[in-house]
XYZ file of C-alpha atoms in Angstrom:
584
model
C -9.876 93.179 10.531
C -7.533 91.462 8.157
C -8.314 87.884 7.454
C -5.678 85.224 7.517
C -7.633 83.075 5.036
C -5.864 82.491 1.750
C -7.037 80.531 -1.250
C -5.330 77.107 -1.707
C -3.671 76.193 -4.943
C -5.646 73.780 -7.113
C -4.695 70.150 -6.420
C -4.633 67.965 -9.446
C -6.921 64.930 -9.579
C -3.909 62.612 -9.936
C -2.409 63.885 -6.679
C -5.731 63.404 -4.910
C -5.837 59.767 -6.055
C -2.296 59.154 -4.764
C -3.150 60.744 -1.415
C -6.283 58.620 -1.170
C -4.349 55.387 -1.806
C -1.760 56.370 0.803
C -4.541 56.998 3.337
C -3.565 60.679 3.881
C -6.496 62.124 2.014
C -9.997 60.834 2.523
C -13.303 62.351 1.426
C -14.394 62.829 5.055
C -11.471 65.204 5.686
C -11.893 67.301 2.570
C -13.386 70.381 4.363
C -10.489 70.463 6.843
C -7.726 70.201 4.283
C -9.230 72.722 1.856
C -8.490 75.835 4.022
C -6.505 76.911 7.047
C -8.396 77.819 10.263
C -9.424 81.453 10.950
C -7.390 83.745 13.226
C -8.115 83.760 16.950
C -10.649 86.188 18.375
C -7.987 88.522 19.828
C -6.585 89.047 16.362
C -3.166 87.873 17.401
C -1.688 85.121 15.375
C 0.153 82.443 17.325
C 1.809 80.894 14.310
C 0.599 78.390 11.823
C -1.634 75.583 13.081
C -0.113 72.103 12.604
C -2.800 69.615 11.756
C -2.372 66.040 12.986
C -2.406 63.668 10.069
C -3.753 60.054 10.362
C -1.163 57.267 10.876
C -1.144 55.064 7.759
C -0.347 52.051 9.985
C -3.494 52.628 12.055
C -5.875 53.071 9.195
C -8.880 50.828 8.871
C -8.205 47.609 6.917
C -10.173 46.729 3.848
C -12.267 43.562 3.839
C -9.738 41.855 1.590
C -6.821 42.766 3.865
C -8.715 41.707 6.996
C -9.594 38.301 5.439
C -5.967 37.746 4.452
C -4.764 38.628 7.963
C -7.232 36.223 9.585
C -6.170 33.460 7.206
C -2.494 33.990 8.074
C -3.256 33.966 11.794
C -5.050 30.635 11.427
C -2.091 29.151 9.572
C 0.348 30.053 12.326
C 0.417 27.218 14.857
C 1.976 27.605 18.279
C 2.793 25.500 21.296
C 1.560 21.941 21.523
C -0.291 22.161 18.198
C 2.836 23.189 16.310
C 4.774 20.340 17.949
C 1.983 17.884 17.117
C 2.146 18.801 13.422
C 5.902 19.294 13.093
C 7.037 16.336 15.178
C 4.369 13.927 16.401
C 2.556 13.209 13.137
C 5.034 14.720 10.683
C 5.501 11.466 8.742
C 1.919 10.168 8.743
C -0.352 13.195 8.263
C -1.569 13.670 4.687
C -1.396 16.983 2.842
C -5.189 17.245 2.897
C -5.315 16.706 6.648
C -2.519 19.224 7.244
C -4.266 21.871 5.178
C -7.530 21.256 7.031
C -5.813 21.455 10.421
C -4.126 24.758 9.600
C -7.463 26.276 8.571
C -9.009 25.740 12.017
C -9.728 28.913 13.984
C -9.475 27.926 17.664
C -7.975 25.363 20.026
C -11.290 23.607 20.616
C -11.549 22.796 16.906
C -7.916 21.672 16.858
C -8.500 19.327 19.829
C -11.487 17.797 18.061
C -9.468 17.389 14.870
C -6.652 15.567 16.716
C -9.160 13.257 18.384
C -10.707 12.388 15.012
C -7.264 12.029 13.423
C -6.383 9.165 15.770
C -9.897 7.733 15.699
C -9.751 7.371 11.908
C -6.613 5.263 12.319
C -7.842 3.209 15.265
C -8.082 -0.446 14.198
C -10.772 -0.986 16.844
C -12.938 2.173 17.141
C -15.006 0.609 19.940
C -11.965 0.167 22.180
C -11.109 2.916 24.709
C -7.410 2.408 23.881
C -6.083 3.472 20.499
C -3.501 0.832 19.595
C -2.352 2.744 16.533
C -1.567 5.876 18.536
C 0.243 3.928 21.245
C 2.298 2.048 18.680
C 3.068 5.286 16.836
C 4.537 7.029 19.898
C 6.443 3.875 20.830
C 8.042 3.952 17.372
C 9.035 7.599 17.810
C 10.713 6.744 21.119
C 12.542 3.817 19.499
C 13.699 5.984 16.591
C 15.038 8.669 18.923
C 16.930 6.044 20.904
C 18.466 4.105 18.017
C 18.759 6.431 15.003
C 19.883 9.791 16.430
C 22.821 11.264 14.496
C 23.432 14.898 15.400
C 19.651 15.314 15.201
C 16.701 13.513 16.783
C 16.196 9.999 15.504
C 12.694 10.712 14.255
C 14.110 13.268 11.785
C 16.413 10.752 10.097
C 15.383 8.644 7.106
C 15.609 5.430 9.116
C 13.457 7.026 11.803
C 10.961 8.132 9.156
C 10.584 4.634 7.717
C 10.465 2.976 11.138
C 7.753 5.355 12.363
C 5.699 4.986 9.197
C 5.989 1.198 8.716
C 7.420 -0.317 11.864
C 10.198 -2.848 12.233
C 11.360 -4.392 8.934
C 11.038 -8.134 8.445
C 14.807 -8.375 7.980
C 17.863 -6.091 7.916
C 21.105 -6.596 5.987
C 23.565 -4.493 7.986
C 27.114 -3.400 7.111
C 27.916 -0.992 9.980
C 31.592 -0.657 9.052
C 31.338 -0.864 5.284
C 34.510 -2.399 3.876
C 34.883 -5.178 1.330
C 31.723 -5.949 -0.598
C 31.011 -8.506 -3.310
C 28.421 -6.970 -5.580
C 25.477 -9.141 -6.659
C 25.074 -9.636 -10.398
C 22.176 -7.159 -10.384
C 24.685 -4.443 -9.434
C 27.349 -5.524 -11.941
C 29.316 -8.096 -9.917
C 32.938 -7.654 -8.906
C 34.410 -6.594 -5.568
C 34.604 -3.088 -4.113
C 34.707 -1.247 -0.794
C 31.631 0.461 0.638
C 30.497 3.077 3.096
C 28.405 1.765 6.014
C 24.973 0.778 4.706
C 21.815 -1.140 5.557
C 19.083 -2.758 3.488
C 15.673 -3.012 5.153
C 13.346 -5.644 3.709
C 9.573 -5.619 4.132
C 7.536 -8.530 2.819
C 4.588 -6.188 2.295
C 3.890 -2.477 2.764
C 0.374 -1.150 2.493
C 0.088 1.187 -0.446
C 3.556 0.224 -1.737
C 3.596 -3.487 -2.597
C 5.294 -6.810 -1.902
C 9.005 -7.470 -1.202
C 10.094 -3.882 -0.615
C 13.829 -3.200 -0.109
C 14.952 0.193 1.212
C 18.685 0.978 1.182
C 20.282 3.434 3.633
C 23.865 4.691 3.221
C 26.121 6.563 5.671
C 28.351 8.446 3.212
C 29.487 10.931 5.881
C 30.640 8.110 8.203
C 28.848 9.945 11.006
C 25.947 7.605 11.708
C 23.435 9.594 9.622
C 22.134 6.963 7.226
C 20.039 8.404 4.416
C 17.721 6.505 2.083
C 18.929 6.217 -1.480
C 17.422 5.044 -4.727
C 20.897 4.632 -6.279
C 22.433 1.337 -5.185
C 25.863 2.533 -6.343
C 25.917 5.322 -3.748
C 27.342 2.959 -1.135
C 30.364 2.250 -3.374
C 33.252 4.134 -1.736
C 35.495 3.506 -4.761
C 33.006 4.640 -7.395
C 34.973 7.766 -8.319
C 38.431 6.226 -7.867
C 39.938 5.366 -11.294
C 40.810 1.700 -11.743
C 39.413 0.604 -8.342
C 36.317 -1.370 -7.449
C 35.687 -2.548 -10.999
C 32.675 -4.611 -12.033
C 33.134 -7.931 -13.817
C 32.420 -6.286 -17.164
C 34.981 -3.555 -16.464
C 37.610 -6.089 -15.389
C 37.291 -7.967 -18.677
C 37.428 -4.770 -20.753
C 33.858 -5.093 -22.026
C 33.001 -1.688 -20.555
C 34.707 1.314 -18.999
C 34.209 2.747 -15.552
C 33.512 6.156 -17.101
C 30.408 4.617 -18.705
C 28.741 4.593 -15.295
C 28.494 8.386 -15.317
C 27.427 8.912 -18.928
C 24.057 7.196 -18.978
C 22.090 9.867 -17.163
C 19.982 7.331 -15.262
C 18.994 7.371 -11.615
C 21.621 4.725 -10.787
C 25.337 4.712 -11.604
C 25.826 0.961 -11.578
C 28.473 -0.577 -13.772
C 27.612 -2.600 -16.842
C 26.615 -6.192 -16.247
C 24.242 -8.972 -17.349
C 21.268 -7.150 -15.797
C 22.051 -3.657 -17.114
C 19.171 -3.520 -19.595
C 16.773 -4.808 -16.957
C 17.901 -2.138 -14.476
C 17.316 0.568 -17.084
C 13.798 -0.657 -17.818
C 12.896 -0.626 -14.133
C 14.013 2.923 -13.357
C 10.528 4.384 -13.455
C 9.259 1.529 -11.279
C 11.964 2.310 -8.710
C 11.084 6.020 -8.763
C 7.403 5.239 -8.333
C 8.043 2.872 -5.430
C 10.424 5.319 -3.753
C 7.796 8.066 -3.967
C 5.149 5.785 -2.448
C 7.457 4.781 0.404
C 7.977 8.373 1.542
C 4.360 9.500 1.111
C 1.564 8.944 3.646
C -0.456 6.120 2.050
C -3.818 7.526 0.898
C -7.017 5.502 1.093
C -8.209 5.034 -2.455
C -11.849 4.255 -1.741
C -12.481 6.504 1.261
C -16.260 6.243 0.959
C -16.056 2.446 1.327
C -13.808 2.484 4.414
C -16.743 3.174 6.732
C -18.108 -0.301 5.955
C -14.840 -1.822 7.229
C -14.630 0.112 10.495
C -18.307 0.395 11.444
C -21.437 -1.702 11.299
C -23.119 0.659 8.887
C -26.416 -0.634 7.541
C -26.634 -0.990 3.772
C -29.202 1.391 2.280
C -29.629 -0.430 -1.026
C -29.959 -4.050 -2.121
C -26.905 -6.061 -0.983
C -24.248 -6.742 -3.606
C -23.662 -10.475 -3.157
C -20.326 -12.111 -3.940
C -18.404 -15.262 -3.010
C -14.860 -15.612 -1.646
C -12.455 -18.543 -1.535
C -9.305 -18.658 0.610
C -6.309 -20.958 0.088
C -2.954 -21.464 1.840
C 0.440 -22.046 0.223
C 3.759 -22.238 2.089
C 6.518 -19.809 1.093
C 8.736 -20.112 4.197
C 8.069 -21.269 7.733
C 7.175 -17.701 8.668
C 5.409 -16.632 5.470
C 2.268 -18.219 4.073
C 0.729 -17.113 0.800
C -3.026 -16.638 1.202
C -4.731 -16.279 -2.202
C -8.189 -14.699 -1.962
C -10.457 -15.349 -4.957
C -13.595 -13.206 -5.309
C -16.407 -14.254 -7.622
C -19.091 -11.825 -8.825
C -22.138 -12.571 -10.963
C -22.262 -10.325 -14.011
C -26.033 -10.143 -13.606
C -25.485 -8.293 -10.289
C -23.282 -5.612 -11.898
C -24.815 -2.401 -13.261
C -23.656 -1.735 -16.827
C -23.538 1.565 -18.694
C -23.668 1.652 -22.502
C -21.469 3.956 -24.565
C -20.470 3.713 -28.219
C -21.771 0.173 -28.490
C -19.841 -1.101 -25.467
C -21.411 -2.110 -22.161
C -19.123 -1.361 -19.194
C -19.519 -2.505 -15.601
C -17.099 -1.393 -12.863
C -16.707 -2.693 -9.312
C -14.420 -1.177 -6.658
C -12.933 -3.590 -4.109
C -11.544 -2.633 -0.700
C -10.159 -5.256 1.685
C -8.470 -5.248 5.071
C -6.763 -7.961 7.111
C -6.474 -7.448 10.878
C -4.720 -9.606 13.448
C -6.049 -10.927 16.748
C -5.258 -7.564 18.391
C -7.432 -5.756 15.812
C -4.366 -4.172 14.219
C -4.506 -3.865 10.413
C -1.679 -5.833 8.830
C -2.669 -5.508 5.165
C -5.062 -3.462 3.053
C -5.773 -3.885 -0.637
C -7.752 -1.805 -3.124
C -8.553 -2.594 -6.720
C -11.049 -2.146 -9.516
C -12.661 -4.860 -11.636
C -13.975 -3.799 -15.039
C -16.232 -5.940 -17.241
C -16.652 -4.950 -20.894
C -18.774 -6.550 -23.560
C -20.434 -5.457 -26.814
C -23.857 -4.033 -26.035
C -25.630 -6.613 -28.213
C -24.022 -9.447 -26.192
C -24.751 -7.966 -22.766
C -27.716 -10.189 -21.936
C -25.746 -13.315 -22.811
C -22.704 -12.218 -20.766
C -24.849 -11.673 -17.669
C -24.936 -15.431 -17.231
C -21.157 -15.419 -16.733
C -19.023 -14.853 -13.637
C -16.196 -12.362 -13.062
C -13.296 -13.432 -10.855
C -10.790 -11.278 -8.941
C -7.648 -12.651 -7.259
C -5.466 -11.163 -4.521
C -2.495 -12.953 -2.992
C -1.555 -11.908 0.554
C 1.666 -12.949 2.352
C 0.828 -13.523 6.040
C 2.473 -15.054 9.052
C 0.859 -18.098 10.683
C -1.936 -17.108 13.046
C -5.547 -16.034 13.379
C -6.816 -13.106 11.302
C -10.019 -11.364 10.327
C -10.656 -10.494 6.693
C -13.133 -7.742 5.756
C -13.994 -7.053 2.118
C -16.280 -4.367 0.704
C -17.339 -4.093 -2.939
C -19.208 -1.235 -4.592
C -21.058 -1.074 -7.906
C -19.679 2.153 -9.416
C -22.677 2.683 -11.713
C -25.056 2.170 -8.766
C -23.432 3.743 -5.651
C -26.059 2.325 -3.239
C -25.262 -1.207 -4.424
C -22.664 -2.283 -1.836
C -21.652 -5.709 -0.558
C -19.630 -6.789 2.494
C -17.916 -10.033 3.495
C -16.273 -10.844 6.841
C -14.567 -14.066 7.894
C -11.902 -15.229 10.314
C -9.055 -17.254 8.815
C -6.507 -19.425 10.572
C -3.260 -19.314 8.598
C -1.521 -22.661 9.262
C 1.995 -23.119 10.586
C 4.079 -25.700 8.736
C 6.506 -27.403 11.113
C 9.723 -28.771 9.603
C 9.254 -32.267 11.014
C 5.595 -32.727 10.100
C 4.315 -33.889 6.716
C 1.855 -31.290 5.432
C 0.159 -29.969 2.305
C -1.117 -26.732 0.871
C -4.787 -26.262 0.069
C -6.125 -28.568 -2.609
C -7.198 -26.172 -5.357
C -9.749 -27.201 -7.983
C -9.407 -24.955 -11.002
C -11.044 -24.384 -14.387
C -7.770 -23.042 -15.841
C -4.206 -24.226 -15.227
C -1.165 -23.505 -17.393
C 2.567 -22.828 -17.230
C 3.682 -19.190 -17.340
C 6.774 -17.722 -19.079
C 9.883 -17.500 -16.926
C 9.559 -13.703 -16.677
C 6.105 -14.098 -15.072
C 7.042 -16.709 -12.465
C 5.669 -15.711 -9.068
C 3.953 -12.572 -10.395
C 0.581 -11.670 -11.850
C -3.011 -12.684 -11.253
C -3.662 -16.337 -10.382
C 0.064 -17.173 -10.540
C 1.551 -19.466 -7.893
C 5.167 -20.338 -8.589
C 5.427 -21.163 -12.294
C 1.745 -22.020 -12.761
C -1.261 -19.864 -13.530
C -4.169 -21.498 -11.767
C -7.675 -19.985 -11.559
C -9.622 -21.559 -8.686
C -13.308 -22.348 -8.924
C -15.196 -20.506 -6.193
C -18.125 -22.160 -4.372
C -21.410 -20.256 -4.268
C -21.715 -20.642 -0.499
C -20.313 -22.236 2.634
C -20.013 -26.047 2.349
C -21.246 -25.890 -1.260
C -19.122 -27.815 -3.785
C -17.740 -26.016 -6.823
C -19.367 -26.736 -10.178
C -17.803 -27.813 -13.473
C -19.382 -28.408 -16.878
C -18.902 -31.693 -18.686
C -17.079 -29.914 -21.488
C -14.413 -28.648 -19.080
C -11.325 -30.203 -17.545
C -10.998 -30.746 -13.827
C -7.621 -29.275 -12.873
C -6.280 -29.820 -9.393
C -3.149 -28.401 -7.769
C -1.498 -29.107 -4.425
C 1.936 -28.893 -2.827
C 3.403 -31.380 -0.350
C 5.851 -30.159 2.311
C 8.469 -31.755 4.575
C 8.960 -35.055 2.808
C 11.479 -37.303 4.519
C 14.936 -37.568 2.888
C 16.931 -40.790 3.230
C 20.313 -40.058 4.835
C 22.209 -42.424 2.538
C 20.571 -41.989 -0.847
C 19.574 -38.339 -0.218
C 16.245 -39.092 -1.887
C 12.625 -38.995 -0.850
C 10.327 -42.022 -0.923
C 6.638 -41.172 -0.789
C 3.626 -42.513 -2.665
C 0.939 -40.166 -3.989
C -2.519 -41.680 -4.461
C -5.207 -39.919 -6.528
C -8.865 -40.845 -6.294
C -12.059 -39.388 -7.769
C -15.180 -40.835 -6.126
C -18.753 -40.794 -7.427
C -20.710 -39.812 -4.328
C -23.968 -41.284 -5.642
C -22.597 -44.795 -6.170
C -19.651 -44.534 -3.751
C -17.425 -45.970 -6.493
C -14.110 -44.636 -7.730
C -14.121 -43.299 -11.285
C -10.366 -42.619 -11.103
C -7.755 -44.453 -9.032
C -4.038 -43.956 -9.691
C -0.751 -43.340 -7.929
C 2.795 -42.093 -8.514
C 6.096 -41.893 -6.620
C 7.718 -38.654 -5.498
C 11.063 -40.153 -6.489
C 9.857 -39.886 -10.104
C 8.689 -36.286 -9.689
C 11.523 -34.629 -7.763
C 13.696 -37.254 -6.064
C 15.977 -35.006 -4.002
C 13.414 -32.469 -2.798
C 11.504 -32.314 0.462
C 8.716 -30.460 -1.357
C 6.797 -31.438 -4.505
C 4.046 -29.789 -6.518
C 1.192 -31.931 -7.829
C -0.598 -30.743 -10.972
C -3.162 -32.950 -12.693
C -5.829 -32.401 -15.329
C -8.792 -34.680 -15.994
C -11.453 -34.342 -18.749
C -15.002 -34.540 -17.414
C -16.820 -35.506 -20.623
C -17.062 -39.145 -19.540
C -18.646 -38.350 -16.158
C -22.382 -38.278 -15.614
C -23.912 -35.180 -13.978
C -23.729 -35.520 -10.222
C -21.608 -35.029 -7.111
C -18.003 -36.182 -6.877
C -15.010 -35.887 -4.549
C -11.307 -35.800 -5.384
C -8.866 -37.059 -2.738
C -5.070 -36.919 -2.725
C -3.291 -39.074 -0.139
C 0.438 -38.902 0.600
C 2.206 -41.830 2.294
C 5.819 -41.004 3.257
C 7.885 -44.197 3.457
C 10.797 -42.470 5.226
C 9.115 -40.407 7.948
C 6.245 -42.951 8.203
C 3.676 -40.163 8.095
C 0.464 -39.851 6.106
C -1.580 -36.842 5.069
C -4.635 -36.468 2.845
C -6.666 -33.639 1.334
C -10.041 -33.852 -0.395
C -12.460 -31.489 -2.118
C -16.005 -32.045 -3.421
C -17.228 -30.877 -6.826
C -20.318 -31.131 -8.991
C -20.594 -31.914 -12.683
C -23.605 -30.509 -14.549
């Protein structure tokens, strides 16, 4: 009987490798592919046998391919979870949180994540209602109702900012554009603009104070977009000879110069041109912060603000002083001064320098437990290693100025010794920010300071310990109802503002008497008694600032009290402030 078996040609090793990679040839099938089957028993051939080859698409996945597929499946969100990420929390979820959410494997984990997401932002974790979440969805509804422009309101830039930060403190609106007199900061001169708005926030957490955000509707379709370039609203910017700045009108510059600088703004030349150029990076940095979810810098310290966590190490003690200074009727400056003892700070020595570092995290919440301000900062103390023991007798002072509206607040502050992570301190107090009525004579806090000096004009209203045009560093008491302490070799500096002085209708001048008194509490006798008239200080103003300095070398060690009394001869009102101090 003739056999139908025939020898196969030799297959090269390269071809075998290619077949193996393609999944057609595998070692387990080698015996079947090496020869054709024998003839049937009846000896009759029914044609060649067609062998079924494995489907490459149905082959078994490698471990690497299977892991990649599972990862991709986890990253694909559907239904309510996709809407939650893409719409509900699109503007407030951080990149880290988004990455973590997409890595979850089932709906139960996603539900738990969402619950924790809102809980982390709840200003009052013990409350069954999450005020942050309720306010967030109310903002989305408002944005959709007021900012829609061919797309949902929450997708617009105005909707983004409103959802992230809430209602601005003020809005400068130009809904029809038209004639516009540029401020000097933008070059001056008159032009015509597209519709635009400027939103002003007195303070934005993670961004800073006095934040202005400009939105421009260049398409004239209601879709206002945020811009960093204040010249973008200028409808005549590219029209030759139109909408010139003051400098361009006088021939001191050309309009073409606006487009040759390569900066982020195309403002015309003016008296503030060099200043605008120097602030470009600051504007870019602020713009980036505005459109980014604000991260929490000291995440490990936040738990001490939101929970009653028990300290595991020795408490890090520190003292805090609060003062109140009027800015407007609706805005009160609240300087917080923290005082730390250098002996309580852990120092590390390197290259002959002793370094101590303290992280500070603070939060201000209103009567509804809603956070209104958060601040984070680091205090570093450096001294030569050989002088470390002597410097431990000194104090380190930190200052933070917070603009707040009148009302009742709670202030929580946490500090952490970086070189000793278990060394943590907390401070909690309620503060009642006063309201200054226009018709009532009033004063700021009376601040006793160890340093007081004028600041350069460029630093007015900015920087540590600066109020107005004065740098004043308050002395901080070491406890409640404990007077501050001065040394005999120091000066006693005191600072106070007086508000709502009466103005005579005819002379348009004020007429109040300021009396200063320093009393020795042991003898109950005055060691200083003097007075001055407001008409000599600032005759036409309804507000005056009192700044006095007194050497203490002539005073004996003991307890004293300084009192400032204001007698307004026009409104017939009196007000007085006093503060105790000790001389050692």
